[in-house]
Amino acid sequence: MKMLQILFLLFILLSSTNALVQDFCVANMKGPDGPAGYPCKTEAKVTADDFVFTGLAKAGNTSNIIKAAVTPAFVAQFPGVNGLGLSLARLDLAPGGVIPLHTHPGASEVLVVLHGSITAGFISSANSVYVKTIHKGDIMVFPQGLLHFQANAGRKSAIAIASLSSPNPGLQITAFALFGNNLTSALVEKTTFLDDAQVKKLKAILGGTG
Amino acid sequence: MKMLQILFLLFILLSSTNALVQDFCVANMKGPDGPAGYPCKTEAKVTADDFVFTGLAKAGNTSNIIKAAVTPAFVAQFPGVNGLGLSLARLDLAPGGVIPLHTHPGASEVLVVLHGSITAGFISSANSVYVKTIHKGDIMVFPQGLLHFQANAGRKSAIAIASLSSPNPGLQITAFALFGNNLTSALVEKTTFLDDAQVKKLKAILGGTG
Amino acid sequence: MKMLQILFLLFILLSSTNALVQDFCVANMKGPDGPAGYPCKTEAKVTADDFVFTGLAKAGNTSNIIKAAVTPAFVAQFPGVNGLGLSLARLDLAPGGVIPLHTHPGASEVLVVLHGSITAGFISSANSVYVKTIHKGDIMVFPQGLLHFQANAGRKSAIAIASLSSPNPGLQITAFALFGNNLTSALVEKTTFLDDAQVKKLKAILGGTG
Amino acid sequence: MKMLQILFLLFILLSSTNALVQDFCVANMKGPDGPAGYPCKTEAKVTADDFVFTGLAKAGNTSNIIKAAVTPAFVAQFPGVNGLGLSLARLDLAPGGVIPLHTHPGASEVLVVLHGSITAGFISSANSVYVKTIHKGDIMVFPQGLLHFQANAGRKSAIAIASLSSPNPGLQITAFALFGNNLTSALVEKTTFLDDAQVKKLKAILGGTG
Amino acid sequence: MKMLQILFLLFILLSSTNALVQDFCVANMKGPDGPAGYPCKTEAKVTADDFVFTGLAKAGNTSNIIKAAVTPAFVAQFPGVNGLGLSLARLDLAPGGVIPLHTHPGASEVLVVLHGSITAGFISSANSVYVKTIHKGDIMVFPQGLLHFQANAGRKSAIAIASLSSPNPGLQITAFALFGNNLTSALVEKTTFLDDAQVKKLKAILGGTG
Amino acid sequence: MKMLQILFLLFILLSSTNALVQDFCVANMKGPDGPAGYPCKTEAKVTADDFVFTGLAKAGNTSNIIKAAVTPAFVAQFPGVNGLGLSLARLDLAPGGVIPLHTHPGASEVLVVLHGSITAGFISSANSVYVKTIHKGDIMVFPQGLLHFQANAGRKSAIAIASLSSPNPGLQITAFALFGNNLTSALVEKTTFLDDAQVKKLKAILGGTG
């Protein structure tokens, strides 16, 4: 009897207060995005699978010129992080591999080296350079929006996890932004001091036009 | 003439600048929730009633084992607080009544005692305990996400208002989280050090399975 | 033996992870304020008393012309709310009492009527007026930064608690801002359309100069 | 060959990480507003024109009693600022012109004088008055939610740009809030100390009723 | 000559705009903490070492009853993350090891399994249970403030990295909060429904008093 | 008598509620910076001058190779914007002048053209290019953290005001970050695909070493 009463009470207590409580907001990727993220999947349809992502278990394909790969687990790939203020990515760096200079416009990053050694660095607004070679188990932080890079510092493959302070951190690779689109060579040259020949050469390589 | 001109000016001034201005965002509870809350009800349909909630005027039913009741005025009950960063709840504690140990994952709380005396407390991450018996008119603050409780400290009924720093603060009652769902007894025991008999006894009482 | 090991483990676990963890930040009011609030009192000196405030238990003195009083429990009076995103105030309204038109530049407000009846309202950017007379137990929300007021609507005293979404909400009473300082009458008149005689009369009453 | 490989790699890198990345969120004004702003226009339909607004190029019409005009570029007029934390407005002040006392409930403001001289000021919660006459090229900041005004201080027209810390700052003009709507004269008088004759006179001028 | 001019210009440009720019804020742990974190170390004294932490490279000591260890890299251990919105921790789980039920009051968490298999889960405000066994390379997200746990699901040791959405996430282990401090047994029992014998037994084990 | 009572009441009301209220937080630049900004100057010492900055009235010196100048009014130059979420800068572009490709790691920007015509553009994470030539009175928005530039598009000088959504937006000029510091040529080349000769040429011009 007593037990039933407790049960009843808590049922009432919980059902009244928690109907529609938002602890999480698994993204409904069909919904329109908004400044704070995607609309939430109906809670009744959410399962444990929504909070798990297995796409980082497999190495990215580094059989390419930069000998490196980035595998993201941002909100687009892992809707469970929507609204929760963080996301991850996996970095694979074959020997000689490099993640070119880039920024995340919307997040700070902490990198954890899982295998191998990585030379990483960032440049501040005050134009100071902070570079270190870090090893398995070491971590390094890259403040939001600043140019940074990671390069394999050893003879074997390196793997790292990048932890980012936003479900949707963005990624702007400088070389691709300069040479891989239709920004005219004239404007690239004027705004970077690079030579015309250099710009045109890299535009040809990276698929840029103009 | 002068008057008409002022009138005209201000009409223009206001109509141009304030079309679609968002001072508030009364929740359209039919819309999909998002990380920042619910979509807004069309402003033209908003009336003063949207900003008033009368559901806290009546005492909750404390004829139960914990001799207590929580009546929320969160966004689900009171759509007018959507996006405004705060909400309320009413606590009724009959003699001997207690609000079991719980957390609000998304809000800090300030409790105001309206009638009677309440022994309340919280536990910090550093595992310090902060307990006080407070009386009519006194207030106590419980920092976000920390375990806290309220128990009637007198012989008569106690009433309190909980003010919360989110329209959607959440509520996780520890006993119900441990014993009132389908988390297996084995996992509960392993992760809490509780004895099997204790876990099974409370699972039976609180409706848990597994 | 087993017990000692658990104890030891948890001691280690806790002491390593929780040293310097910030669950709360009781204001050290001697420290310089900053954009996010005051520096924190040393955790070792924090006691349960820091989280309790008894100053709202006593009625404010309403023996004055507006027959009303506001008693704040903002961070200046209640350092325990520093950094926690909310604060409270008590309103006492004798028969005929009124809290003049005002704004809180930094917070939304939810008002709870504890005794009596109150006619309250606010005006939106779109210049719509939302007014209601609310009674004991009713609550009303006033969105951040908008002009609002509360007036005793009954024949007996009214008491209310205002819950605010900031530890430091600010308070700007329009009449006092217009007539209770050294803003010149010429500027007041030019920027409000009020007559010179009216401005000068109220400046005399409310202590304004210029 | 090498080039094609780089191209391929970067294409893969970019296409996998940036699908659905949100750098910006041009408002779809047909979508329902939410606490954080409007839903985003589909990125595929966004063009450079979405980030440009030409409506501030033309002077506002100051042929009116306050001899002034405000032209906003808030999210309603300029959907490109949705979610980006800022917006602008243009102020035109003919000789003798004035922007009446007002607040922005949701934003701080920095004013830049482009032509002429402006006497501007604000009043703090502590009821201090901060007034200055500023000239072409000078800037002045008005903290969020506080009453402020701008008046032409010279003999020629003045122009200024107001920069605001929100895409949707709101605008509440005190005189219009007091006298330009259906808030009853009785309530206005009670909550402002103004005389009945004054209130009724301005209600007549500014279109108020009640 | 041209070169010198560019150099000179950029020097001027940078030195004027970047003096005192804050890209990061390495914590000065001697300064008083505040609601937003610690004061910044003087930029001139910041080196690359401030952004690197090597303390996660070594396994925690799991020779204890829970056969597990948590090694944090929060702001207290890794001052470089101050103000940057994220931090990390390393989990070591020997066979049979478990991280007991706990919450982070101030952060969401994403767990990456580096070695072995882990059964992890969390409980929502709506009292739903989300449990999964995840393997090397898999990730799982735990929303802010909710009870969660991790247990070794295999026969070999497991290692994981927890990524947290705050430099100072806090950690409240339920068993320790209930039984490892001076909260009286009477209050524990009243607020959790646990039996007196159970509470006293665990208080003895976990070092609690009262 | 009545008047004195009102005066007394409001004095009490104001003095009790507003002591230590924070409407603004003029930076004390001698205090240590923190994640949310600088500590506040004592309110008693704050004057209207703290809210005014005259440093943008004068044209920057464009007698240099880029024929351009940026004059900031960030918190370092204009302490009055501390904690208020916005700041400004003035751009002067002589004929042929250009503000090289750069990012603001911590702010979105809205540009207002005051004189002349400017070709401006930004590149998104998805590598789309948004370029427009805008004229006197037009405004353009650049989302946070993305690469953007401004170039004089006419034959006469151009002037613009940049409004930024942070008191401390940061500024990272790509060319200077690549070639104006001690980041080794080897790392620059590896992370940008630029040729060694190009890197060394620009390092010589822009003062870089290594």
GROMACS .gro file of N, CA and C in nm, chain A residues 22-71:
model
  150
   22GLN      N    1   1.327   1.931  -2.184
   22GLN     CA    2   1.433   1.911  -2.282
   22GLN      C    3   1.569   1.893  -2.216
   23ASP      N    4   1.611   1.768  -2.200
   23ASP     CA    5   1.747   1.740  -2.152
   23ASP      C    6   1.843   1.741  -2.269
   24PHE      N    7   1.791   1.703  -2.385
   24PHE     CA    8   1.874   1.691  -2.505
   24PHE      C    9   1.787   1.727  -2.624
   25CYS      N   10   1.846   1.737  -2.739
   25CYS     CA   11   1.771   1.778  -2.858
   25CYS      C   12   1.837   1.712  -2.978
   26VAL      N   13   1.814   1.581  -2.993
   26VAL     CA   14   1.870   1.510  -3.108
   26VAL      C   15   1.818   1.579  -3.235
   27ALA      N   16   1.909   1.616  -3.323
   27ALA     CA   17   1.872   1.694  -3.441
   27ALA      C   18   1.781   1.616  -3.536
   28ASN      N   19   1.674   1.681  -3.573
   28ASN     CA   20   1.595   1.635  -3.687
   28ASN      C   21   1.653   1.705  -3.809
   29MET      N   22   1.737   1.634  -3.882
   29MET     CA   23   1.812   1.698  -3.990
   29MET      C   24   1.723   1.741  -4.107
   30LYS      N   25   1.600   1.698  -4.105
   30LYS     CA   26   1.508   1.743  -4.210
   30LYS      C   27   1.449   1.880  -4.176
   31GLY      N   28   1.455   1.915  -4.050
   31GLY     CA   29   1.400   2.043  -4.008
   31GLY      C   30   1.492   2.154  -4.052
   32PRO      N   31   1.442   2.279  -4.057
   32PRO     CA   32   1.528   2.390  -4.095
   32PRO      C   33   1.625   2.419  -3.981
   33ASP      N   34   1.752   2.439  -4.015
   33ASP     CA   35   1.852   2.478  -3.918
   33ASP      C   36   1.815   2.617  -3.865
   34GLY      N   37   1.865   2.651  -3.747
   34GLY     CA   38   1.844   2.784  -3.692
   34GLY      C   39   1.972   2.830  -3.626
   35PRO      N   40   1.976   2.954  -3.575
   35PRO     CA   41   2.102   3.003  -3.517
   35PRO      C   42   2.151   2.917  -3.401
   36ALA      N   43   2.062   2.847  -3.330
   36ALA     CA   44   2.107   2.764  -3.218
   36ALA      C   45   2.117   2.617  -3.253
   37GLY      N   46   2.087   2.581  -3.377
   37GLY     CA   47   2.096   2.441  -3.419
   37GLY      C   48   1.967   2.393  -3.483
   38TYR      N   49   1.954   2.262  -3.494
   38TYR     CA   50   1.839   2.201  -3.561
   38TYR      C   51   1.723   2.178  -3.464
   39PRO      N   52   1.601   2.168  -3.518
   39PRO     CA   53   1.488   2.131  -3.431
   39PRO      C   54   1.509   1.989  -3.377
   40CYS      N   55   1.441   1.959  -3.267
   40CYS     CA   56   1.462   1.831  -3.199
   40CYS      C   57   1.374   1.720  -3.259
   41LYS      N   58   1.431   1.604  -3.271
   41LYS     CA   59   1.357   1.482  -3.301
   41LYS      C   60   1.258   1.459  -3.187
   42THR      N   61   1.140   1.412  -3.218
   42THR     CA   62   1.041   1.382  -3.114
   42THR      C   63   1.101   1.287  -3.011
   43GLU      N   64   1.086   1.323  -2.883
   43GLU     CA   65   1.152   1.245  -2.778
   43GLU      C   66   1.109   1.098  -2.780
   44ALA      N   67   0.984   1.073  -2.817
   44ALA     CA   68   0.934   0.935  -2.818
   44ALA      C   69   1.010   0.848  -2.916
   45LYS      N   70   1.068   0.910  -3.017
   45LYS     CA   71   1.139   0.830  -3.119
   45LYS      C   72   1.289   0.822  -3.093
   46VAL      N   73   1.335   0.887  -2.988
   46VAL     CA   74   1.478   0.886  -2.958
   46VAL      C   75   1.516   0.753  -2.892
   47THR      N   76   1.624   0.693  -2.937
   47THR     CA   77   1.675   0.570  -2.874
   47THR      C   78   1.822   0.590  -2.840
   48ALA      N   79   1.877   0.492  -2.768
   48ALA     CA   80   2.019   0.499  -2.731
   48ALA      C   81   2.107   0.515  -2.854
   49ASP      N   82   2.064   0.459  -2.966
   49ASP     CA   83   2.145   0.469  -3.089
   49ASP      C   84   2.167   0.614  -3.132
   50ASP      N   85   2.073   0.702  -3.097
   50ASP     CA   86   2.089   0.842  -3.135
   50ASP      C   87   2.208   0.909  -3.067
   51PHE      N   88   2.252   0.848  -2.957
   51PHE     CA   89   2.361   0.909  -2.881
   51PHE      C   90   2.496   0.843  -2.909
   52VAL      N   91   2.496   0.746  -3.001
   52VAL     CA   92   2.619   0.674  -3.033
   52VAL      C   93   2.654   0.697  -3.181
   53PHE      N   94   2.785   0.711  -3.208
   53PHE     CA   95   2.831   0.727  -3.346
   53PHE      C   96   2.951   0.636  -3.365
   54THR      N   97   2.947   0.554  -3.468
   54THR     CA   98   3.055   0.456  -3.487
   54THR      C   99   3.148   0.494  -3.603
   55GLY      N  100   3.122   0.608  -3.663
   55GLY     CA  101   3.195   0.646  -3.784
   55GLY      C  102   3.340   0.685  -3.762
   56LEU      N  103   3.382   0.700  -3.637
   56LEU     CA  104   3.522   0.735  -3.614
   56LEU      C  105   3.609   0.612  -3.591
   57ALA      N  106   3.547   0.493  -3.588
   57ALA     CA  107   3.623   0.372  -3.558
   57ALA      C  108   3.717   0.333  -3.671
   58LYS      N  109   3.680   0.370  -3.792
   58LYS     CA  110   3.758   0.330  -3.909
   58LYS      C  111   3.852   0.443  -3.949
   59ALA      N  112   3.973   0.406  -3.989
   59ALA     CA  113   4.070   0.507  -4.033
   59ALA      C  114   4.021   0.574  -4.160
   60GLY      N  115   4.048   0.702  -4.173
   60GLY     CA  116   4.020   0.773  -4.297
   60GLY      C  117   4.121   0.729  -4.403
   61ASN      N  118   4.089   0.756  -4.528
   61ASN     CA  119   4.176   0.716  -4.638
   61ASN      C  120   4.286   0.820  -4.660
   62THR      N  121   4.409   0.780  -4.632
   62THR     CA  122   4.521   0.874  -4.645
   62THR      C  123   4.601   0.852  -4.772
   63SER      N  124   4.544   0.773  -4.863
   63SER     CA  125   4.614   0.751  -4.991
   63SER      C  126   4.592   0.871  -5.082
   64ASN      N  127   4.649   0.980  -5.044
   64ASN     CA  128   4.633   1.102  -5.123
   64ASN      C  129   4.755   1.189  -5.100
   65ILE      N  130   4.755   1.301  -5.162
   65ILE     CA  131   4.874   1.386  -5.159
   65ILE      C  132   4.909   1.440  -5.021
   66ILE      N  133   4.810   1.478  -4.945
   66ILE     CA  134   4.846   1.528  -4.812
   66ILE      C  135   4.863   1.413  -4.714
   67LYS      N  136   4.838   1.294  -4.761
   67LYS     CA  137   4.860   1.175  -4.676
   67LYS      C  138   4.789   1.189  -4.542
   68ALA      N  139   4.671   1.238  -4.549
   68ALA     CA  140   4.598   1.265  -4.425
   68ALA      C  141   4.448   1.261  -4.453
   69ALA      N  142   4.371   1.245  -4.348
   69ALA     CA  143   4.225   1.245  -4.362
   69ALA      C  144   4.161   1.299  -4.235
   70VAL      N  145   4.052   1.370  -4.252
   70VAL     CA  146   3.973   1.420  -4.138
   70VAL      C  147   3.836   1.353  -4.146
   71THR      N  148   3.794   1.288  -4.039
   71THR     CA  149   3.661   1.227  -4.033
   71THR      C  150   3.581   1.298  -3.925
   0.00000   0.00000   0.00000
